[in-house]
Short mmCIF file of C-alpha atoms and ligand atoms in Angstrom, two decimals:
data_model
loop_
_atom_site.label_atom_id
_atom_site.label_comp_id
_atom_site.label_asym_id
_atom_site.label_seq_id
_atom_site.Cartn_x
_atom_site.Cartn_y
_atom_site.Cartn_z
CA MET A 974 53.17 -87.42 -42.56
CA ARG A 975 49.52 -86.45 -42.04
CA VAL A 976 47.43 -84.66 -44.63
CA PHE A 977 44.65 -82.54 -43.19
CA ASN A 978 41.85 -80.65 -45.54
CA THR A 979 40.11 -78.64 -42.70
CA ILE A 980 41.05 -75.93 -40.74
CA ALA A 981 39.75 -77.43 -37.55
CA GLU A 982 41.90 -80.66 -37.63
CA THR A 983 45.09 -78.34 -38.40
CA ARG A 984 44.25 -76.05 -35.63
CA LYS A 985 43.87 -78.89 -33.11
CA PHE A 986 47.18 -80.20 -34.20
CA SER A 987 49.07 -76.78 -33.81
CA GLY A 988 47.19 -76.10 -30.50
CA GLN A 989 48.37 -79.61 -29.19
CA ALA A 990 51.89 -78.99 -30.42
CA ARG A 991 52.07 -75.50 -28.93
CA SER A 992 50.69 -76.57 -25.53
CA GLU A 993 53.38 -79.44 -25.55
CA GLY A 994 55.97 -76.79 -26.11
CA LYS A 995 56.93 -78.08 -29.55
CA SER A 996 58.34 -75.37 -32.11
CA ILE A 997 56.43 -75.37 -35.40
CA GLY A 998 58.13 -74.49 -38.75
CA PHE A 999 55.91 -73.51 -41.47
CA VAL A 1000 56.31 -73.41 -45.25
CA PRO A 1001 53.20 -71.99 -47.11
CA THR A 1002 53.01 -73.00 -50.75
CA MET A 1003 50.71 -73.30 -53.72
CA GLY A 1004 51.98 -76.73 -54.54
CA ALA A 1005 53.63 -77.71 -57.78
CA LEU A 1006 56.75 -78.13 -55.67
CA HIS A 1007 60.26 -77.91 -56.82
CA PRO A 1008 63.57 -78.15 -55.15
CA GLY A 1009 63.39 -74.74 -54.12
CA HIS A 1010 60.43 -75.47 -52.12
CA ILE A 1011 62.02 -78.57 -50.74
CA SER A 1012 65.00 -76.68 -49.55
CA LEU A 1013 62.64 -74.38 -47.46
CA VAL A 1014 61.06 -77.58 -45.97
CA GLU A 1015 64.42 -79.12 -45.31
CA ARG A 1016 65.65 -76.00 -43.43
CA ALA A 1017 62.42 -75.83 -41.51
CA ARG A 1018 62.88 -79.58 -40.61
CA ARG A 1019 66.54 -78.62 -39.35
CA GLU A 1020 65.20 -75.57 -37.25
CA ASN A 1021 61.96 -76.86 -35.65
CA GLU A 1022 60.53 -79.94 -33.83
CA LEU A 1023 57.47 -80.12 -36.21
CA VAL A 1024 57.29 -79.03 -39.78
CA VAL A 1025 53.96 -77.86 -41.41
CA VAL A 1026 53.55 -77.29 -45.39
CA SER A 1027 50.48 -75.65 -46.87
CA ILE A 1028 49.24 -76.47 -50.21
CA PHE A 1029 46.70 -73.89 -51.44
CA VAL A 1030 46.44 -72.38 -54.60
CA ASN A 1031 44.99 -68.97 -53.44
CA PRO A 1032 42.45 -67.63 -55.84
CA ILE A 1033 42.42 -64.13 -54.34
CA GLN A 1034 45.96 -63.30 -55.29
CA PHE A 1035 45.52 -63.95 -58.90
CA ASN A 1036 44.74 -60.73 -60.96
CA ASN A 1037 44.46 -62.85 -64.09
CA THR A 1038 41.82 -65.74 -64.38
CA ALA A 1039 43.67 -67.69 -67.02
CA ASP A 1040 47.01 -67.50 -65.00
CA LEU A 1041 44.81 -69.16 -62.00
CA GLU A 1042 43.43 -71.80 -64.28
CA LYS A 1043 46.58 -72.75 -65.75
CA TYR A 1044 48.68 -72.62 -62.36
CA PRO A 1045 50.25 -76.24 -62.18
CA ARG A 1046 48.73 -78.71 -59.75
CA ASN A 1047 50.70 -81.98 -58.81
CA LEU A 1048 49.18 -83.03 -55.48
CA SER A 1049 50.21 -86.66 -55.46
CA SER A 1050 53.87 -85.79 -56.44
CA ASP A 1051 54.05 -83.06 -54.04
CA LEU A 1052 52.96 -85.37 -51.25
CA GLN A 1053 55.78 -87.77 -52.04
CA LEU A 1054 58.35 -85.04 -52.05
CA LEU A 1055 57.08 -83.65 -48.72
CA LYS A 1056 57.12 -87.04 -46.84
CA ALA A 1057 60.64 -87.73 -48.42
CA ALA A 1058 61.70 -84.25 -46.92
CA GLY A 1059 60.39 -84.89 -43.36
CA CYS A 1060 57.31 -82.86 -43.47
CA ASP A 1061 54.90 -83.73 -40.48
CA VAL A 1062 51.74 -82.23 -41.64
CA VAL A 1063 50.37 -81.06 -45.00
CA PHE A 1064 47.38 -78.51 -44.77
CA ASN A 1065 45.65 -78.81 -48.01
CA PRO A 1066 42.39 -77.09 -47.82
CA SER A 1067 39.58 -76.50 -50.45
CA VAL A 1068 38.82 -72.83 -51.41
CA SER A 1069 35.27 -72.98 -49.61
CA GLU A 1070 37.03 -74.29 -46.48
CA MET A 1071 39.65 -71.32 -46.74
CA TYR A 1072 36.85 -68.74 -47.85
CA PRO A 1073 33.46 -69.78 -46.74
CA GLU A 1074 32.43 -66.10 -47.23
CA LYS A 1075 33.56 -63.24 -49.49
CA ILE A 1076 36.65 -61.53 -48.03
CA GLU A 1077 36.61 -57.83 -48.12
CA ARG A 1078 39.59 -57.19 -45.97
CA HIS A 1079 42.20 -54.46 -47.44
CA TYR A 1080 45.74 -53.96 -45.88
CA ASP A 1081 47.69 -50.65 -46.10
CA PHE A 1082 51.23 -51.43 -46.85
CA GLY A 1083 51.78 -47.90 -48.15
CA ALA A 1084 54.45 -47.41 -50.74
CA LEU A 1085 55.87 -50.94 -50.34
CA ALA A 1086 52.78 -52.38 -52.21
CA THR A 1087 52.37 -49.88 -54.93
CA VAL A 1088 55.66 -50.58 -56.72
CA MET A 1089 56.71 -53.37 -59.24
CA GLU A 1090 54.23 -56.44 -58.50
CA GLY A 1091 51.89 -54.15 -56.71
CA ALA A 1092 51.71 -51.83 -59.58
CA PHE A 1093 51.39 -54.64 -62.40
CA ARG A 1094 49.04 -56.92 -60.43
CA PRO A 1095 46.48 -54.95 -58.70
CA GLY A 1096 44.98 -56.71 -55.58
CA HIS A 1097 47.80 -59.40 -55.52
CA PHE A 1098 49.43 -58.38 -52.23
CA ASP A 1099 45.90 -57.92 -50.24
CA GLY A 1100 45.23 -61.48 -51.60
CA VAL A 1101 48.68 -62.65 -50.47
CA ALA A 1102 48.18 -60.93 -47.03
CA ILE A 1103 44.81 -62.23 -46.41
CA VAL A 1104 45.82 -65.82 -47.00
CA VAL A 1105 49.05 -65.68 -45.04
CA HIS A 1106 47.56 -64.11 -42.07
CA LYS A 1107 44.85 -66.72 -42.17
CA LEU A 1108 47.37 -69.62 -42.38
CA PHE A 1109 49.55 -68.28 -39.65
CA ASP A 1110 46.41 -68.10 -37.49
CA ILE A 1111 45.64 -71.74 -38.20
CA VAL A 1112 49.05 -73.03 -38.09
CA LEU A 1113 50.61 -71.15 -35.42
CA PRO A 1114 54.02 -71.23 -36.42
CA HIS A 1115 57.13 -70.14 -34.66
CA ARG A 1116 58.96 -69.63 -37.94
CA ALA A 1117 57.78 -69.24 -41.49
CA TYR A 1118 60.02 -69.68 -44.40
CA PHE A 1119 60.06 -67.62 -47.69
CA GLY A 1120 62.04 -67.68 -50.58
CA GLU A 1121 63.65 -64.39 -51.75
CA LYS A 1122 62.70 -64.78 -55.46
CA ASP A 1123 59.49 -63.12 -54.36
CA TYR A 1124 61.35 -60.43 -52.60
CA GLN A 1125 58.53 -58.06 -52.47
CA GLN A 1126 56.19 -60.42 -51.04
CA LEU A 1127 58.82 -61.28 -48.30
CA GLN A 1128 58.84 -57.43 -47.31
CA ILE A 1129 55.11 -57.26 -47.45
CA ILE A 1130 54.98 -60.31 -45.09
CA ARG A 1131 57.38 -58.68 -42.72
CA ALA A 1132 55.13 -55.66 -42.86
CA LEU A 1133 52.20 -57.59 -42.10
CA VAL A 1134 53.76 -59.27 -39.12
CA ARG A 1135 54.85 -55.80 -37.93
CA GLN A 1136 51.31 -54.27 -38.33
CA GLU A 1137 49.38 -56.96 -36.88
CA ASP A 1138 52.07 -57.86 -34.19
CA LEU A 1139 52.12 -61.60 -35.16
CA GLN A 1140 54.17 -63.69 -33.23
CA VAL A 1141 55.99 -65.52 -36.06
CA ASN A 1142 59.65 -65.25 -37.04
CA ILE A 1143 59.92 -64.83 -40.76
CA VAL A 1144 62.88 -66.62 -42.44
CA PRO A 1145 64.16 -65.36 -45.66
CA CYS A 1146 65.80 -67.96 -47.94
CA PRO A 1147 68.13 -67.40 -50.92
CA ILE A 1148 66.81 -67.94 -54.45
CA SER A 1149 67.18 -71.49 -55.63
CA ARG A 1150 68.33 -71.61 -59.43
CA GLU A 1151 68.64 -74.40 -61.86
CA ASN A 1152 72.22 -74.98 -63.19
CA ASP A 1153 71.82 -72.60 -65.99
CA GLY A 1154 70.92 -69.64 -63.64
CA LEU A 1155 67.14 -69.78 -64.23
CA ALA A 1156 65.27 -68.89 -60.78
CA ARG A 1157 63.13 -72.12 -59.89
CA SER A 1158 59.54 -71.31 -60.04
CA SER A 1159 56.31 -73.71 -60.40
CA ARG A 1160 55.47 -71.54 -63.40
CA ASN A 1161 58.67 -73.03 -65.09
CA GLU A 1162 56.80 -76.01 -65.64
CA ARG A 1163 54.56 -74.35 -68.24
CA LEU A 1164 57.47 -73.12 -70.32
CA THR A 1165 57.82 -74.72 -73.90
CA PRO A 1166 61.20 -76.13 -74.68
CA GLU A 1167 62.23 -73.13 -76.73
CA MET A 1168 61.03 -70.76 -73.83
CA ARG A 1169 62.84 -72.74 -71.39
CA ASN A 1170 66.02 -72.62 -73.31
CA ALA A 1171 65.67 -68.88 -73.60
CA ALA A 1172 64.61 -68.13 -69.88
CA PRO A 1173 68.22 -68.13 -68.31
CA PHE A 1174 68.70 -64.85 -70.50
CA ILE A 1175 66.86 -63.33 -67.64
CA TYR A 1176 69.28 -64.26 -64.97
CA GLN A 1177 72.29 -63.58 -67.22
CA THR A 1178 71.04 -60.02 -67.99
CA LEU A 1179 70.70 -59.38 -64.04
CA LEU A 1180 74.33 -60.54 -63.81
CA ASN A 1181 75.52 -58.15 -66.41
CA ALA A 1182 73.48 -55.49 -64.76
CA GLN A 1183 75.33 -56.26 -61.44
CA ALA A 1184 78.51 -56.09 -63.30
CA LEU A 1185 77.81 -52.47 -64.64
CA ALA A 1186 76.49 -51.40 -61.16
CA THR A 1187 79.77 -50.34 -59.68
CA ASN A 1188 80.67 -47.92 -62.32
CA ALA A 1189 77.12 -46.78 -63.66
CA GLU A 1190 74.18 -44.74 -62.51
CA SER A 1191 71.00 -46.49 -62.12
CA GLY A 1192 69.39 -44.90 -65.22
CA ARG A 1193 72.17 -46.51 -67.51
CA ILE A 1194 71.75 -49.97 -65.87
CA ILE A 1195 67.92 -49.84 -66.64
CA GLU A 1196 68.47 -48.64 -70.06
CA TYR A 1197 70.97 -51.40 -70.53
CA VAL A 1198 68.33 -54.04 -69.50
CA TYR A 1199 65.58 -52.58 -71.52
CA GLN A 1200 67.96 -52.59 -74.54
CA GLN A 1201 68.82 -56.43 -73.85
CA PHE A 1202 65.05 -57.33 -74.11
CA ALA A 1203 64.21 -54.87 -76.97
CA ASN A 1204 64.18 -57.32 -79.79
CA HIS A 1205 64.13 -60.58 -77.98
CA PRO A 1206 62.08 -63.10 -79.86
CA LEU A 1207 60.55 -65.04 -76.83
CA LEU A 1208 60.94 -62.82 -73.73
CA LYS A 1209 59.07 -59.65 -73.12
CA LEU A 1210 60.09 -57.45 -70.55
CA GLU A 1211 57.44 -56.12 -68.25
CA TYR A 1212 59.55 -54.08 -65.90
CA PHE A 1213 62.95 -53.60 -64.76
CA VAL A 1214 63.58 -51.43 -61.55
CA VAL A 1215 66.61 -50.63 -59.49
CA ALA A 1216 65.17 -50.16 -55.95
CA ASN A 1217 66.29 -50.09 -52.31
CA SER A 1218 65.94 -53.68 -50.76
CA ASP A 1219 64.21 -52.23 -47.47
CA ASP A 1220 61.56 -50.15 -48.59
CA LEU A 1221 61.70 -51.09 -52.32
CA GLN A 1222 61.56 -47.54 -53.68
CA PRO A 1223 63.42 -46.78 -56.89
CA VAL A 1224 66.96 -45.74 -56.74
CA SER A 1225 68.29 -43.07 -58.89
CA GLY A 1226 71.67 -41.61 -59.55
CA LYS A 1227 74.67 -43.70 -58.18
CA ILE A 1228 73.84 -47.09 -56.67
CA LYS A 1229 73.93 -47.42 -53.25
CA PRO A 1230 75.12 -50.54 -51.23
CA GLY A 1231 71.73 -52.37 -50.71
CA SER A 1232 70.39 -51.56 -53.98
CA PHE A 1233 68.66 -54.59 -56.01
CA GLY A 1234 67.59 -54.88 -59.58
CA PHE A 1235 63.90 -56.53 -59.87
CA ILE A 1236 62.81 -58.03 -63.12
CA ALA A 1237 59.47 -59.25 -64.53
CA VAL A 1238 59.32 -60.77 -67.98
CA PHE A 1239 56.78 -62.65 -69.95
CA ALA A 1240 57.38 -65.83 -71.93
CA GLY A 1241 54.15 -66.05 -73.83
CA ASP A 1242 51.52 -65.72 -70.99
CA ILE A 1243 53.87 -67.21 -68.38
CA ARG A 1244 55.28 -64.73 -66.08
CA LEU A 1245 58.68 -64.93 -64.56
CA ILE A 1246 60.20 -62.63 -61.73
CA ASP A 1247 63.86 -62.67 -60.44
CA ASN A 1248 66.08 -60.11 -58.66
CA ILE A 1249 69.75 -59.60 -57.67
CA LYS A 1250 71.58 -57.60 -55.34
CA LEU A 1251 73.51 -54.94 -57.35
CA ILE A 1252 76.00 -53.84 -54.80
O1 PAF B 454 54.86 -67.48 -52.71
C1 PAF B 454 53.70 -68.18 -52.57
O2 PAF B 454 53.72 -69.46 -53.26
C2 PAF B 454 52.26 -67.65 -52.33
O3 PAF B 454 52.06 -66.35 -52.62
C3 PAF B 454 51.94 -67.84 -50.86
C4 PAF B 454 52.90 -67.24 -49.94
C5 PAF B 454 52.04 -69.48 -50.57
C6 PAF B 454 50.57 -67.23 -50.44
O4 PAF B 454 49.54 -67.85 -51.20
#
């Protein structure tokens, strides 16, 4: 496994691989890898001749400086895990390598970017789109793998690929969960033991909301979820939304097939997101 810190080395590798007709599978990450990331790498390994993983904590997608500073970083254990998973190249650039100049670019993803994460994390999706676009341009992947926990991010990236006519296949991958149902996230590392014990309540509540969905209207399900979190001692609900899985616009009245429940919860200053297909 090779580790490149520069854009030039990575471009050279990808250009060469492309000219030899080899397929490249790409898993973009911010490091602090967990079994969910590794399952994406393993899938990329099965479906491509070469696998590239990027590890880059992208500062411009954080709307909260403390969240950026506290974001877990475990480069040496990440590299061990990637080697064991059969990764060929790790691209691990510095911030100045990726952004030698101030980036001013804005994308217009319309209503897709103004709801949920877009509403609560201003500028987040511009930051994600800028880095993913740049990474695609460097790595030249045939396929890129994204987890469905960040479902809105996945839809934004699909929109980016359509808008910019990028020649990459976006491969969505199911949410990876701990045995108790908690969606795997690098941020889980920061949970105290008490918070970690409490956190499966998020998925449990989503399952209960799903059970309600065949008979109840969207407003009733939303009310149910808010009630569950109202007096929770450790978990604070930021939002729960019932939305259509394509355009992510809110669903009112009877739940239609393809509606999802999307949730964001704070445990202390740690923000956790999750989602579930309701019907
Ligand atoms: O999902 C993530 O880890 C990040 O948002 C991504 C796609 C690597 C872009 O920085």
